[in-house]
Short mmCIF file of C-alpha atoms in Angstrom, two decimals:
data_model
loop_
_atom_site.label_atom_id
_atom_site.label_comp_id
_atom_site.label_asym_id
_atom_site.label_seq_id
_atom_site.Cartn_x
_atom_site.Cartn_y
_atom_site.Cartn_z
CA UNK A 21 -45.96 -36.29 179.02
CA UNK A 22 -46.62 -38.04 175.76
CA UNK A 23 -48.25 -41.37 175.79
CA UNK A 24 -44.97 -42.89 174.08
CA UNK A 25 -42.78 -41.31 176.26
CA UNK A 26 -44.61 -42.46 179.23
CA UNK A 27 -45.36 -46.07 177.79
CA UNK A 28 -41.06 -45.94 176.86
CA UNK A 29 -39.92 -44.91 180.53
CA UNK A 30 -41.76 -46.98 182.09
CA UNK A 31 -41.32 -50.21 179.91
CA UNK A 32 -37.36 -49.14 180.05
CA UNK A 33 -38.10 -49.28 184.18
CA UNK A 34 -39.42 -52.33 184.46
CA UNK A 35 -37.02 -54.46 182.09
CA UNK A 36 -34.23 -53.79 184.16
CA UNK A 37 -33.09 -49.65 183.45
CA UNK A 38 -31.28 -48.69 180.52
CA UNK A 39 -28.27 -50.81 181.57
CA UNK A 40 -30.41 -54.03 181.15
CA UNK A 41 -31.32 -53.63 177.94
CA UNK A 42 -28.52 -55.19 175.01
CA UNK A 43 -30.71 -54.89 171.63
CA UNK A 44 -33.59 -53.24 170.54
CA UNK A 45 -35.98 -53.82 167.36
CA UNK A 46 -39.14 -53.10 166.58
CA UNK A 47 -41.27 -54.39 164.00
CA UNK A 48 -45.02 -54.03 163.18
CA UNK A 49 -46.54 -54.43 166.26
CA UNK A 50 -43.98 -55.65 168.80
CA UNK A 51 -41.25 -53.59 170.69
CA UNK A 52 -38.19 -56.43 170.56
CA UNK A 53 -36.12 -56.13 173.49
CA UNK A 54 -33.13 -58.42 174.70
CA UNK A 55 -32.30 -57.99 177.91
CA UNK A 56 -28.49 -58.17 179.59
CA UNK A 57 -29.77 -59.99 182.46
CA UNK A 58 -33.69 -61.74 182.46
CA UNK A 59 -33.80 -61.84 186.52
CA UNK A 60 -33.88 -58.06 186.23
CA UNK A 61 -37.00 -57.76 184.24
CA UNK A 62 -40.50 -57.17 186.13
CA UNK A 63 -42.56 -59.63 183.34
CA UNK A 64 -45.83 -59.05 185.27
CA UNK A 65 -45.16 -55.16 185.62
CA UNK A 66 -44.86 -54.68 182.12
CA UNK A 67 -48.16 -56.64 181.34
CA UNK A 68 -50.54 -54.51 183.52
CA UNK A 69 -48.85 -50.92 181.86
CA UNK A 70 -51.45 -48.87 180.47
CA UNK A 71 -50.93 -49.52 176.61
CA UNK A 72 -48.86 -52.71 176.80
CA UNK A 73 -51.10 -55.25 175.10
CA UNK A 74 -49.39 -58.47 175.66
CA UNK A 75 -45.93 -59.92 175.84
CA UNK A 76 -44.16 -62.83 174.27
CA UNK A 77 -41.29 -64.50 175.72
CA UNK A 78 -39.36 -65.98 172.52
CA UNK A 79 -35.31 -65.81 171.44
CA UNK A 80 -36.39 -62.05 172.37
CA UNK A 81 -38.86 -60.21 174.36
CA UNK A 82 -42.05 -58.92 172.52
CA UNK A 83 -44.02 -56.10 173.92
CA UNK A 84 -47.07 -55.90 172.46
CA UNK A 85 -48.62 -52.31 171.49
CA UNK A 86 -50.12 -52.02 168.18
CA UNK A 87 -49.23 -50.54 165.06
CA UNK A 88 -48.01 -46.89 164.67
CA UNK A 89 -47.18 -46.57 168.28
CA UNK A 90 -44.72 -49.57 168.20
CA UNK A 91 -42.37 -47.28 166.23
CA UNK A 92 -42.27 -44.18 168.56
CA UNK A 93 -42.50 -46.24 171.69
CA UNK A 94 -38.49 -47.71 169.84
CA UNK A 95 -37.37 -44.50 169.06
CA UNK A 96 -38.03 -43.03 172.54
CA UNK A 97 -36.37 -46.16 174.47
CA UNK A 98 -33.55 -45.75 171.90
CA UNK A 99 -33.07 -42.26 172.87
CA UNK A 100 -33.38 -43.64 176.87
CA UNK A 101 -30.72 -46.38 176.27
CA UNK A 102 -28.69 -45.20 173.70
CA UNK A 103 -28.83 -48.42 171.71
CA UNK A 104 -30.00 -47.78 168.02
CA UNK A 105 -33.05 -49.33 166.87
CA UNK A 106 -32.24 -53.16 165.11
CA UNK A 107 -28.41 -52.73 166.75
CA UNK A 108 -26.88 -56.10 168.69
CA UNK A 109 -23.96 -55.43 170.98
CA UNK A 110 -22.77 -58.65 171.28
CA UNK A 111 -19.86 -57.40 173.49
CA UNK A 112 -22.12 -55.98 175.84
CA UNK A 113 -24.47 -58.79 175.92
CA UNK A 114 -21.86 -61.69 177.15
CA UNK A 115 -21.99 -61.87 181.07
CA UNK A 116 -19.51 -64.10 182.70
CA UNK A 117 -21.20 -63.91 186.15
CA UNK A 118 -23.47 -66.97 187.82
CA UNK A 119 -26.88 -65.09 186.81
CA UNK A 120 -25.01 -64.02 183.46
CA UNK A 121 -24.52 -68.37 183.10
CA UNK A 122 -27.56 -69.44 183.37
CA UNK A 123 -29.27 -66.99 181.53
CA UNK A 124 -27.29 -68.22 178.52
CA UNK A 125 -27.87 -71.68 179.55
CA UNK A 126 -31.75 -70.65 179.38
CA UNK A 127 -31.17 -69.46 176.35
CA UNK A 128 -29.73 -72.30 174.79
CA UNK A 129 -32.34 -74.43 175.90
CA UNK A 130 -34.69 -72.40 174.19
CA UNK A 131 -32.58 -72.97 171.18
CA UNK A 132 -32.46 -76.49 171.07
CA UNK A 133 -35.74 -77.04 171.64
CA UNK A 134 -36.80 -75.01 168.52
CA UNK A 135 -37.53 -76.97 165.78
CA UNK A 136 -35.90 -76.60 162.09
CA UNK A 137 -38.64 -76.23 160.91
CA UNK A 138 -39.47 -72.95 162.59
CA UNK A 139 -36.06 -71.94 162.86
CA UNK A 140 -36.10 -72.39 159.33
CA UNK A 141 -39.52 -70.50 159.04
CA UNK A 142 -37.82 -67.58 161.03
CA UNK A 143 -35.28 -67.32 159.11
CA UNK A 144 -37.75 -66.67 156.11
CA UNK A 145 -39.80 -64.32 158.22
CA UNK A 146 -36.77 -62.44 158.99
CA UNK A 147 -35.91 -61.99 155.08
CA UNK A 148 -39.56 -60.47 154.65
CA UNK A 149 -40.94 -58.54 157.56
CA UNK A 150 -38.57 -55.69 156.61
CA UNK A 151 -39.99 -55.37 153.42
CA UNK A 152 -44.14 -55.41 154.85
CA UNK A 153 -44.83 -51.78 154.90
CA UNK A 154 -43.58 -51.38 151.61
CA UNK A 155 -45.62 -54.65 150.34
CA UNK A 156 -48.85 -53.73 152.32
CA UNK A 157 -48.55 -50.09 150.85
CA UNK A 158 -48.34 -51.44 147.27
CA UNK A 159 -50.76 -54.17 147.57
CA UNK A 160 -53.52 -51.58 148.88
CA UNK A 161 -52.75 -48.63 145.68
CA UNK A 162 -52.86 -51.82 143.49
CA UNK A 163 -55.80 -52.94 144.78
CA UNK A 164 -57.66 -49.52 144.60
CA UNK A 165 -56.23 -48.81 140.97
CA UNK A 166 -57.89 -52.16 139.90
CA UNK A 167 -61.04 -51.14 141.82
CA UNK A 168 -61.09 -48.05 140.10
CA UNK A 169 -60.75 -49.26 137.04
CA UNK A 170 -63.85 -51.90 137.23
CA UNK A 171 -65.60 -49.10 138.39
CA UNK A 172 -65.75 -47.86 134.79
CA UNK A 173 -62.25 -45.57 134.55
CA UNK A 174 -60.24 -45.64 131.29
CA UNK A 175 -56.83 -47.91 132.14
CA UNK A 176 -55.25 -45.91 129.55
CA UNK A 177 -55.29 -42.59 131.09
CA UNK A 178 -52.11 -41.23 132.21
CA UNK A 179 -53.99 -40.62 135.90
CA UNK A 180 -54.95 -44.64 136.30
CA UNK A 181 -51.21 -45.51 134.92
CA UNK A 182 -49.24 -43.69 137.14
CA UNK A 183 -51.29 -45.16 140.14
CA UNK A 184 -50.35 -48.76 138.03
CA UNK A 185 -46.93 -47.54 138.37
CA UNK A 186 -46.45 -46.70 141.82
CA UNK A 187 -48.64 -49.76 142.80
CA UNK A 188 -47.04 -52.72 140.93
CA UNK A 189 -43.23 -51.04 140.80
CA UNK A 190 -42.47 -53.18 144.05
CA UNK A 191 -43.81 -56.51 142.66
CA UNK A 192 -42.16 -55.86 139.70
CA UNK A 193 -38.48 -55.60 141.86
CA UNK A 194 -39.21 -57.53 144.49
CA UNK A 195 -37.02 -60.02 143.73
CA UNK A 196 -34.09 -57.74 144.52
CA UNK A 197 -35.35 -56.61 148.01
CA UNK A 198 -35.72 -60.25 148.53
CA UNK A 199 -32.33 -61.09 147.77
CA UNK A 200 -30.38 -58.04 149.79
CA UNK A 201 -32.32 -59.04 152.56
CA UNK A 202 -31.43 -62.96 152.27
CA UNK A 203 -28.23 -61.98 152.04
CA UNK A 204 -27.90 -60.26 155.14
CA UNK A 205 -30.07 -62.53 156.89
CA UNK A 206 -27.01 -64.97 156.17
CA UNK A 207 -24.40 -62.91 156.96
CA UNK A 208 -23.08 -61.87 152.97
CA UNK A 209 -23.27 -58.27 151.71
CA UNK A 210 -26.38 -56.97 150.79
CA UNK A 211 -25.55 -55.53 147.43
CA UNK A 212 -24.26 -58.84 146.51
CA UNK A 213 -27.77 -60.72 147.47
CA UNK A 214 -29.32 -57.89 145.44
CA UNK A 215 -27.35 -58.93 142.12
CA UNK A 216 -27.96 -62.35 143.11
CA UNK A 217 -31.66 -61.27 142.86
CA UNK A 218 -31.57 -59.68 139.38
CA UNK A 219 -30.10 -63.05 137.88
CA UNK A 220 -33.43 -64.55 138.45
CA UNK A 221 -35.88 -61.68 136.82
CA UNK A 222 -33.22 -60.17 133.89
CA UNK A 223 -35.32 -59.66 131.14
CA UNK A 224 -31.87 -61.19 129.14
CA UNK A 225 -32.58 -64.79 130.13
CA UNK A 226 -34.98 -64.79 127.66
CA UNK A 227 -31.99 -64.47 124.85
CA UNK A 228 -30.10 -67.13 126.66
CA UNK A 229 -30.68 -70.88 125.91
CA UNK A 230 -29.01 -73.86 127.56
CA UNK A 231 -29.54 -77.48 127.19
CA UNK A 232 -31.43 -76.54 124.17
CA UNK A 233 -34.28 -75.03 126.12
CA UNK A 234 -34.81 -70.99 126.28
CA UNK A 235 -34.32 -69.32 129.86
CA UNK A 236 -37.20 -68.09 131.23
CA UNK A 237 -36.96 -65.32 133.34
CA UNK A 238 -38.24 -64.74 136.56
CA UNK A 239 -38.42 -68.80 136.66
CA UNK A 240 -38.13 -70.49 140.25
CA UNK A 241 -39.47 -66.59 141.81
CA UNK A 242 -38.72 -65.55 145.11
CA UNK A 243 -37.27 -69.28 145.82
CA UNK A 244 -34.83 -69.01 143.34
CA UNK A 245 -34.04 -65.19 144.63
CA UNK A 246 -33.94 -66.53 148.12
CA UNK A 247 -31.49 -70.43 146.97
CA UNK A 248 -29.19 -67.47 144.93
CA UNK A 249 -28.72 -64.75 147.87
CA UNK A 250 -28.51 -68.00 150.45
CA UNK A 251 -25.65 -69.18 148.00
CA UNK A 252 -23.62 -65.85 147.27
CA UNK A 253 -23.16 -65.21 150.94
CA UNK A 254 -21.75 -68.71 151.99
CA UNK A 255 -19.37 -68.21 148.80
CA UNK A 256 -18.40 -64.71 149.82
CA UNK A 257 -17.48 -65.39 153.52
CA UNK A 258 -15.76 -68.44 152.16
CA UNK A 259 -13.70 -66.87 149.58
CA UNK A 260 -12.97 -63.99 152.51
CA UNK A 261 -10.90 -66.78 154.65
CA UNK A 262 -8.69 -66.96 151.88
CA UNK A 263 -8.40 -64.03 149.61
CA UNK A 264 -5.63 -61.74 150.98
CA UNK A 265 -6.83 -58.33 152.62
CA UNK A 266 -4.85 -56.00 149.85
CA UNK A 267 -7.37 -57.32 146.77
CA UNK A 268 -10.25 -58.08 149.28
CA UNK A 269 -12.34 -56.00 147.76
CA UNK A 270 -12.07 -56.61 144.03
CA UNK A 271 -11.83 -60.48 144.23
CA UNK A 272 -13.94 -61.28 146.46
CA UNK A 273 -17.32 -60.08 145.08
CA UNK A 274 -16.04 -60.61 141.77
CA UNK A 275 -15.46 -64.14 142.27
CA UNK A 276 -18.90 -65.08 143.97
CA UNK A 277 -20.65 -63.16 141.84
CA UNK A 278 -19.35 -64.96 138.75
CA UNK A 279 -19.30 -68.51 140.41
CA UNK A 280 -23.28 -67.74 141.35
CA UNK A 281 -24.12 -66.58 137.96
CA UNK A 282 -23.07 -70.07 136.47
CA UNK A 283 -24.75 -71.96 139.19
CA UNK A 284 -27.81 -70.21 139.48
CA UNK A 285 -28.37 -70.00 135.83
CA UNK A 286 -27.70 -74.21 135.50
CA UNK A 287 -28.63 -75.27 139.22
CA UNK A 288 -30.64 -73.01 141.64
CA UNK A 289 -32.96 -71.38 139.47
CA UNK A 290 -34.04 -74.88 138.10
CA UNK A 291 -34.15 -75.75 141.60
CA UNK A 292 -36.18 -73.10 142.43
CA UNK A 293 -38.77 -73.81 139.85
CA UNK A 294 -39.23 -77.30 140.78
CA UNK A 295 -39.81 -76.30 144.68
CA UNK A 296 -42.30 -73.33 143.31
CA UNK A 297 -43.91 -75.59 141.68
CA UNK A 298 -44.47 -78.54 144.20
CA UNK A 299 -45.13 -75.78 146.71
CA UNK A 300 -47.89 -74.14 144.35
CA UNK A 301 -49.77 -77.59 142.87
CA UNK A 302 -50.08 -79.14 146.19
CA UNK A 303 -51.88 -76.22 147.56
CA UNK A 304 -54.02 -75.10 144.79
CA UNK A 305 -54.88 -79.40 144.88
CA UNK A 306 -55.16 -79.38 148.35
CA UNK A 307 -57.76 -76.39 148.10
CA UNK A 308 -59.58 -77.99 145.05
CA UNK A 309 -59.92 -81.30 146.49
CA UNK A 310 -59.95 -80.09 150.40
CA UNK A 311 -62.92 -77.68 149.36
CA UNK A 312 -64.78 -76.75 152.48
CA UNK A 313 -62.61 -79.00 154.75
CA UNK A 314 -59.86 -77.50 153.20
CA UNK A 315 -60.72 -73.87 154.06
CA UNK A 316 -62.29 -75.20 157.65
CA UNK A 317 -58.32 -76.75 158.95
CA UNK A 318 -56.32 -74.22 156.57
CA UNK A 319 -58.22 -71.20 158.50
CA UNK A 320 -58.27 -73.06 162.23
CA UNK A 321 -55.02 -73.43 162.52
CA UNK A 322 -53.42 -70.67 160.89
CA UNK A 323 -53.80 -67.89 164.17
CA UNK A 324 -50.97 -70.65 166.49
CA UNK A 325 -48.04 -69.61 163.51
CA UNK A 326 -49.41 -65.97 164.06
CA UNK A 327 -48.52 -66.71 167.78
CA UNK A 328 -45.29 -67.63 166.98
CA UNK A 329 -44.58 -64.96 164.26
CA UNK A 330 -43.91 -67.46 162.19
CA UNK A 331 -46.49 -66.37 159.22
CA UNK A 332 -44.32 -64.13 157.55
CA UNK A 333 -42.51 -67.27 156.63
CA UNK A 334 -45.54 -67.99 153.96
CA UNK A 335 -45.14 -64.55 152.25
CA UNK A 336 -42.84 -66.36 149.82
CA UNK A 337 -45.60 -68.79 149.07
CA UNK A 338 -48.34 -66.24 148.22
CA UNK A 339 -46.15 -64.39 145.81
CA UNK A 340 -45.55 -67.79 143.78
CA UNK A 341 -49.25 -68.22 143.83
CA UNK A 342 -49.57 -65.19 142.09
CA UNK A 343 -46.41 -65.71 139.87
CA UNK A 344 -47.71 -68.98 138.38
CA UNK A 345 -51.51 -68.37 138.51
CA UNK A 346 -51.73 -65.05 138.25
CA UNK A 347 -53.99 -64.85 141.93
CA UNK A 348 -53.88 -66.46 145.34
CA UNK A 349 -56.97 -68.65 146.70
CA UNK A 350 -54.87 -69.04 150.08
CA UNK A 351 -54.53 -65.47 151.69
CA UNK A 352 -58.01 -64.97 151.74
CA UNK A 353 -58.97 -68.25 153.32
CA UNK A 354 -55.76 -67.51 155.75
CA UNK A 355 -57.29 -63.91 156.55
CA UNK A 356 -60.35 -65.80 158.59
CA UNK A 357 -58.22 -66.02 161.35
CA UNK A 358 -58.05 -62.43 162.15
CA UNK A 359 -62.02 -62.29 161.53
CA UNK A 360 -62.47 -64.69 163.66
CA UNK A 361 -60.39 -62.88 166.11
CA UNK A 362 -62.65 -59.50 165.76
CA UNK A 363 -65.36 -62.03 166.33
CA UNK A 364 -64.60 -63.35 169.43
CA UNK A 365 -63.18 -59.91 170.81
CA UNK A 366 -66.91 -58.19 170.41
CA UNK A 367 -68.26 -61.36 172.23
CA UNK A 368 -65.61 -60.43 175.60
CA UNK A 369 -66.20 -56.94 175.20
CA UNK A 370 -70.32 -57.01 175.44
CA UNK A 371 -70.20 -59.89 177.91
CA UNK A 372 -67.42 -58.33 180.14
CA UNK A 373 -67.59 -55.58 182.88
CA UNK A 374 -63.46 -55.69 183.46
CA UNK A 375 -62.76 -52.16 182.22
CA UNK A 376 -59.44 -52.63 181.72
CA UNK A 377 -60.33 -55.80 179.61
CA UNK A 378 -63.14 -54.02 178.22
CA UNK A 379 -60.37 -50.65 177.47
CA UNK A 380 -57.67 -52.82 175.47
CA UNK A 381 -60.50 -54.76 173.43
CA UNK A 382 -61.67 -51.05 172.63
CA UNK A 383 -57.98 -50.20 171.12
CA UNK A 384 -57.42 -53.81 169.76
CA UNK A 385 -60.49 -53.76 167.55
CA UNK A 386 -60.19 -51.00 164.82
CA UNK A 387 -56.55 -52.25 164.04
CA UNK A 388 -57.64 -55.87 163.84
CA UNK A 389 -60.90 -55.00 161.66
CA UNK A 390 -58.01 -53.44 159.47
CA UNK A 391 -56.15 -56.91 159.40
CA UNK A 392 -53.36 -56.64 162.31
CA UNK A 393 -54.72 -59.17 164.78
CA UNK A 394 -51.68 -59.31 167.35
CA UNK A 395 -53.17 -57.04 169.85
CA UNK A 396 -56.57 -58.83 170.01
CA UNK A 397 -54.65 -62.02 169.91
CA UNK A 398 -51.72 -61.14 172.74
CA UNK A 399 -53.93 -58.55 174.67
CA UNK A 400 -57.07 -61.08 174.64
CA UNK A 401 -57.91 -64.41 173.21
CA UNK A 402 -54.91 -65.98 174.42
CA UNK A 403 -54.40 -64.84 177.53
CA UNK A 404 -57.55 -65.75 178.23
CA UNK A 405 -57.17 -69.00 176.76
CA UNK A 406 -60.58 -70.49 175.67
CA UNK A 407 -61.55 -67.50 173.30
CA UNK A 408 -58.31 -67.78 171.60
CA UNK A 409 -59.59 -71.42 170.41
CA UNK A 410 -63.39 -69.77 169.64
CA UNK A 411 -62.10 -67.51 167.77
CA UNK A 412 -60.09 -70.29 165.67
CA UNK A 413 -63.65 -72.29 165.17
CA UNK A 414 -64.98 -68.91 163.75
CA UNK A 415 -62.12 -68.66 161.92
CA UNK A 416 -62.44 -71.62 160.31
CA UNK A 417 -66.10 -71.39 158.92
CA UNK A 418 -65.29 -68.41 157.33
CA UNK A 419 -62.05 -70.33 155.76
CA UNK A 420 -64.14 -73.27 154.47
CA UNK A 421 -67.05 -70.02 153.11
CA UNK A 422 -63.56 -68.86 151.25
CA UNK A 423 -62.91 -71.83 149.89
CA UNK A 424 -65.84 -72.72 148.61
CA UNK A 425 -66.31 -70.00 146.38
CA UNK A 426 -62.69 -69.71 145.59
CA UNK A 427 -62.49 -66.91 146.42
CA UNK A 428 -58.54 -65.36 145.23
CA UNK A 429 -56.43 -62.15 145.34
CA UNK A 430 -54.39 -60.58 142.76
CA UNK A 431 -51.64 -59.12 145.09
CA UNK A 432 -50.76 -59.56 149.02
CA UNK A 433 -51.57 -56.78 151.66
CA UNK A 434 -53.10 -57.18 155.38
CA UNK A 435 -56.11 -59.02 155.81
CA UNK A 436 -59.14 -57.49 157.19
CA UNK A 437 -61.86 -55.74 155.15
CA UNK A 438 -58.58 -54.12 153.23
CA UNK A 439 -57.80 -57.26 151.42
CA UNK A 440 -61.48 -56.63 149.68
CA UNK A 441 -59.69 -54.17 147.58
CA UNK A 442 -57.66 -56.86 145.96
CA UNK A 443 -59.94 -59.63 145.25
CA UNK A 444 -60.38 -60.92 142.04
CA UNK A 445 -62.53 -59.98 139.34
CA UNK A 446 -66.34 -60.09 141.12
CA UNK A 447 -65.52 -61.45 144.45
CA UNK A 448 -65.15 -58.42 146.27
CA UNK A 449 -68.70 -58.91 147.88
CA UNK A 450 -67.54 -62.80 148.76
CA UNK A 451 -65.12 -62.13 150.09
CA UNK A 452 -66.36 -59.40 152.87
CA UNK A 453 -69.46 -62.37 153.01
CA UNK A 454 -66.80 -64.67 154.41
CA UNK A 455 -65.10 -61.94 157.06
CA UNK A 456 -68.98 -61.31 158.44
CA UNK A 457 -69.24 -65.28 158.85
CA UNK A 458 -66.20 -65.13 160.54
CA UNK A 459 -66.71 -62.33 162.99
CA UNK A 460 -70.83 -63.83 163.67
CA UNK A 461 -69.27 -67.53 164.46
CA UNK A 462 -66.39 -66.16 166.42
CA UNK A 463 -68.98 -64.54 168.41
CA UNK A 464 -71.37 -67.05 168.99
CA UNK A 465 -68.78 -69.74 169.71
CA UNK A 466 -67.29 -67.45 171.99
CA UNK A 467 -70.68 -66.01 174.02
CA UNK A 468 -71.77 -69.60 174.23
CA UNK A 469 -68.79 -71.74 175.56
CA UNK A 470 -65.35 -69.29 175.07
CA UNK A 471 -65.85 -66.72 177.82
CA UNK A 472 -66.97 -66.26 181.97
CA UNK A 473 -66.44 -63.41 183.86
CA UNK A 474 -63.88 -65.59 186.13
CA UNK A 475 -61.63 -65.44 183.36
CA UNK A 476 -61.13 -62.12 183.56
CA UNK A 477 -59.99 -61.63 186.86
CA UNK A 478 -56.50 -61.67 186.36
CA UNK A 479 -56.04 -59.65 183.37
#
């Protein structure tokens, strides 16, 4: 039997059967599962499974097991359950038994003790962790084209611009991505967010001048995209209440559409600027004036939002960084905290004689040297507890080493020794100095305070 098949059945066992299970996602590195009934699932079970790497009990159930397999691991407990990868049925979901009550009564605990602000960061991780492979894939060809090219190649040859093209095409539409997605994530139709997204970059605001001031296009970036998608859909479910079914179709969309061109053009892209550009002064003056202590808190705290998936939320604020200054000093100070991760994980591993510890450190490792830290993060640190918060510290020198030499890159990907590829102009070799910081202070906090054998007994 194949490991996914094996790692599906007996994940698909143990949260309940097939029955249990009402919705099924998976992103990255995380199998999303929500179940019909909670009391049904064997939590402990599914931790010790041979390949599981953690689990996270949020608004859904994350099962931890790494990149690449995450997706096959779905598809086989789609084929088990018959639910479609990403699919809700609602219907199926509602229970109107005693266990069926108070599981929703758990669940709306859980919802009113989230925050706004992360429910409002989830709802902008949601609009962007669709779109990571795609932005990770074109941030790495970008990077290598631009590595290629200091390395002496001729940008004008047709070789090095088609690897510009295919690079830098997404970056060029993102704003359209950006805006289907928003729209969805707010219950409009996509192709409508989409359009909503094009008002923002059309090359034809630069012909356009209001107020006696010249549009500039692309102004207020992926905020602006984001304020303009947000908008269209509440119009377009509004106008639905009271547009008769017959003309539906023509009406509808026409309406919003025109109604969002107006106020985007006069209100939200403005809007959007003046956010983009709070957002983007306060950080690059935070970073200026923070310096080293700057890089040090920036760094040491960024791995709790990875807990909570909430980082995606900030891929918004890279891309302005790199919109209005043409690089961005935060992701590299940001990608400490997976260094300091790999840091801390070598520490367990050469200190430990838990095999099974010892075995997921050994799978965790190569994927978070390549900038996906989840699995050393939920398979390790934090279950664990004290290495999660050594690895943090080592994180965090290696942030303040980042900031320090201001150190920037000129498009986003995964962190890890990847990201070197899309440093700025001479700081490839700073940068990767920072990352071995990282991983040498993870380790040493980690061997000297973060880690006991007694630890891991339980794991």
């Amino acid at each position: 039997m194949r490991k996914e098949e094996r790692l599906a059945r007996e994940i698909t066992e143990l949260l309940g059967g097939p029955s249990n299970i009402a919705a099924l996602e998976s992103c990255m590195t995380r199998l999303r599962v929500k179940p019909i009934d909670e009391s049904k699932v064997d939590l402990a079970g599914i931790k010790k499974v041979d390949g599981v790497l953690g689990v996270v009990e949020a608004e859904t159930l994350q099962v931890i097991l790494g990149p690449g397999i995450v997706t096959k691991v779905a598809a086989e407990v789609s084929a088990l359950t018959g639910k479609s990868v990403s699919s809700v049925d609602e219907d199926e979901v509602e229970d109107f038994s005693f266990e069926g009550l108070a599981d929703r009564t758990k669940s709306d605990l859980k919802k009113k003790n989230a925050t706004p602000f992360k429910l409002f960061l989830r709802k902008i991780a949601s609009i962007f962790i669709p779109l990571i492979p795609a932005i990770v894939a074109s941030g790495l060809i970008a990077g290598l084209t631009n590595v290629i090219i200091r390395s002496g190649a001729n940008p004008e040859s047709t070789f090095i611009q088609i690897l510009d093209l295919i690079g830098w095409g997404l970056f060029g539409y993102l704003a359209i991505f950006v805006g289907i997605n928003t729209a969805k994530e707010f219950g409009g139709s996509p192709a409508l967010g989409g359009a909503a997204g094009i008002l923002i970059i059309n090359p034809g605001l630069a012909n356009i001048t209001l107020f006696g001031d010249a549009l500039v296009p692309g102004r207020g970036g992926l905020i602006g995209v984001m304020l303009a998608a947000a908008f269209i859909a509440f119009l377009e479910k509004r106008i639905r209440k009271v547009v008769p079914s017959a003309v539906d179709i023509i009406v509808t969309p026409t309406v919003s559409l025109l109604i969002t061109g107006f106020a985007t053009l006069l209100i939200l892209q403005p809007v959007g600027g003046f956010v983009s550009d709070l957002i983007t002064e306060g950080l690059l003056g935070l970073i200026d004036m923070g310096g080293f202590f700057a890089g040090l808190i920036l760094a040491g705290t960024f791995l709790p939002l990875v807990v909570t998936g909430l980082h995606q939320g900030l891929t918004p604020v890279h891309m302005e960084l790199i919109n209005t200054i043409g690089n961005d000093p935060l992701l590299p100070i940001l990608a400490m905290g997976g260094a300091g991760q790999v840091g801390a994980a070598f520490a367990i591993y050469f200190k430990t004689k838990n095999q099974r510890l010892r075995k997921v450190i050994k799978g965790g490792l190569p994927v978070g040297i390549l900038g996906i830290g989840e699995p050393l993060i939920f398979g390790v640190t934090l279950p664990l507890g004290r290495p999660f918060i050594t690895a943090c510290l080592g994180a965090a020198v290696g942030g303040a080493f980042q900031a320090v030499f201001k150190t920037a890159t000129i498009a986003i990907g995964v962190s890890g020794i990847p990201l070197a590829f899309l440093m700025d102009d001479g700081q490839i070799l700073l940068y990767l100095a920072g990352v071995l910081i990282a991983y040498v202070f993870g380790f040493i906090f980690t061997w000297m305070f973060g880690f006991n054998e007694e630890m891991a007994k339980d794991i």
